[in-house]
PDB file of C-alpha atoms in Angstrom:
ATOM      1  CA  VAL Q 290      36.206  -8.089  21.452  1.00 47.00           C
ATOM      2  CA  MET Q 291      33.234  -5.699  22.397  1.00 53.00           C
ATOM      3  CA  GLY Q 292      34.471  -1.744  23.150  1.00 58.00           C
ATOM      4  CA  ARG Q 293      37.389  -2.208  20.711  1.00 69.00           C
ATOM      5  CA  ALA Q 294      38.030   0.347  18.528  1.00 75.00           C
ATOM      6  CA  ASP Q 295      39.150   0.660  14.970  1.00 92.00           C
ATOM      7  CA  HIS Q 296      42.256   2.434  13.755  1.00 93.00           C
ATOM      8  CA  ASP Q 297      43.819   4.216  11.030  1.00 95.00           C
ATOM      9  CA  CYS Q 298      45.881   2.028   8.444  1.00 96.00           C
ATOM     10  CA  PRO Q 299      49.025   2.893   9.232  1.00 95.00           C
ATOM     11  CA  GLY Q 300      49.932   2.843   5.068  1.00 94.00           C
ATOM     12  CA  GLY Q 301      48.226   6.084   5.395  1.00 93.00           C
ATOM     13  CA  CYS Q 302      45.466   4.937   2.793  1.00 94.00           C
ATOM     14  CA  GLY Q 303      42.760   6.083   5.149  1.00 93.00           C
ATOM     15  CA  GLN Q 304      40.870   2.858   5.426  1.00 95.00           C
ATOM     16  CA  GLN Q 305      39.699   2.047   8.906  1.00 95.00           C
ATOM     17  CA  ILE Q 306      41.316  -1.565  10.423  1.00 94.00           C
ATOM     18  CA  PRO Q 307      40.002  -3.665  12.905  1.00 93.00           C
ATOM     19  CA  PHE Q 308      41.903  -3.560  16.229  1.00 88.00           C
ATOM     20  CA  HIS Q 309      43.534  -6.940  15.280  1.00 89.00           C
ATOM     21  CA  LEU Q 310      44.684  -6.158  12.015  1.00 94.00           C
ATOM     22  CA  LEU Q 311      47.921  -4.436  11.670  1.00 95.00           C
ATOM     23  CA  ALA Q 312      47.135  -3.235   8.325  1.00 97.00           C
ATOM     24  CA  CYS Q 313      44.800  -2.972   5.063  1.00 96.00           C
ATOM     25  CA  ARG Q 314      45.232  -5.987   2.817  1.00 96.00           C
ATOM     26  CA  GLU Q 315      47.172  -3.997   0.739  1.00 97.00           C
ATOM     27  CA  ASP Q 316      49.935  -1.945   2.747  1.00 97.00           C
ATOM     28  CA  TRP Q 317      49.613  -5.543   4.365  1.00 97.00           C
ATOM     29  CA  ALA Q 318      51.872  -6.717   1.151  1.00 97.00           C
ATOM     30  CA  ARG Q 319      53.623  -3.729   1.045  1.00 96.00           C
ATOM     31  CA  LEU Q 320      55.481  -4.516   4.869  1.00 97.00           C
ATOM     32  CA  PRO Q 321      58.729  -5.869   4.223  1.00 97.00           C
ATOM     33  CA  ALA Q 322      58.616  -9.475   5.084  1.00 97.00           C
ATOM     34  CA  PRO Q 323      60.746  -8.702   7.521  1.00 97.00           C
ATOM     35  CA  LEU Q 324      58.798  -6.652   8.919  1.00 98.00           C
ATOM     36  CA  ALA Q 325      55.726  -8.965   8.958  1.00 97.00           C
ATOM     37  CA  ARG Q 326      56.924 -12.018  10.155  1.00 96.00           C
ATOM     38  CA  GLU Q 327      58.358  -9.842  13.283  1.00 96.00           C
ATOM     39  CA  VAL Q 328      54.567  -8.697  14.152  1.00 96.00           C
ATOM     40  CA  MET Q 329      53.061 -12.000  12.979  1.00 95.00           C
ATOM     41  CA  SER Q 330      55.884 -14.278  15.247  1.00 93.00           C
ATOM     42  CA  THR Q 331      55.111 -11.710  18.185  1.00 93.00           C
ATOM     43  CA  TYR Q 332      51.412 -11.627  17.629  1.00 91.00           C
ATOM     44  CA  THR Q 333      50.438 -15.225  19.255  1.00 87.00           C
ATOM     45  CA  ASP Q 334      52.892 -14.390  21.777  1.00 86.00           C
ATOM     46  CA  ARG Q 335      51.338 -10.512  23.033  1.00 85.00           C
ATOM     47  CA  PHE Q 336      50.046 -11.455  26.402  1.00 88.00           C
ATOM     48  CA  ARG Q 337      52.945 -13.601  27.581  1.00 91.00           C
ATOM     49  CA  ASN Q 338      55.172 -11.045  25.952  1.00 90.00           C
ATOM     50  CA  PRO Q 339      53.934  -7.808  25.412  1.00 92.00           C
ATOM     51  CA  ALA Q 340      56.851  -5.356  25.042  1.00 94.00           C
ATOM     52  CA  ALA Q 341      57.879  -7.756  21.690  1.00 95.00           C
ATOM     53  CA  HIS Q 342      54.832  -7.738  20.198  1.00 94.00           C
ATOM     54  CA  ARG Q 343      55.127  -3.760  20.633  1.00 95.00           C
ATOM     55  CA  VAL Q 344      58.719  -3.832  19.821  1.00 96.00           C
ATOM     56  CA  ALA Q 345      57.095  -5.492  16.404  1.00 96.00           C
ATOM     57  CA  VAL Q 346      54.631  -3.146  15.343  1.00 96.00           C
ATOM     58  CA  THR Q 347      56.371   0.146  16.407  1.00 97.00           C
ATOM     59  CA  ASN Q 348      58.434  -0.839  13.667  1.00 98.00           C
ATOM     60  CA  ALA Q 349      56.293  -1.659  10.932  1.00 98.00           C
ATOM     61  CA  THR Q 350      54.945   1.323  11.837  1.00 97.00           C
ATOM     62  CA  ARG Q 351      58.214   3.948  11.564  1.00 97.00           C
ATOM     63  CA  TRP Q 352      58.638   1.966   8.235  1.00 97.00           C
ATOM     64  CA  TYR Q 353      55.277   3.299   7.334  1.00 96.00           C
ATOM     65  CA  ARG Q 354      55.890   6.370   8.408  1.00 94.00           C
ATOM     66  CA  GLU Q 355      59.118   6.338   6.638  1.00 94.00           C
ATOM     67  CA  GLN Q 356      57.801   5.657   3.030  1.00 92.00           C
ATOM     68  CA  ALA Q 357      55.357   8.642   3.424  1.00 81.00           C
ATOM     69  CA  SER Q 358      58.095  10.961   4.257  1.00 71.00           C
ATOM     70  CA  PRO Q 359      59.966  13.057   1.240  1.00 64.00           C
TER      71      PRO Q 359
END
């Protein structure tokens, strides 16, 4: 989609990730399976139920932040 910006990988690796992906391949692999399933299962329905997808992405990005905390 034109005009969509890349974003920083929430895993903290510093890579720029295309807008339609949550994280780089390596950091996506670190995400616990239940969180990854939540993101994937809500992705296909994100236009009909955007709130559910936002919650899933928020939960995943929170997990990444917690991993970086001392």
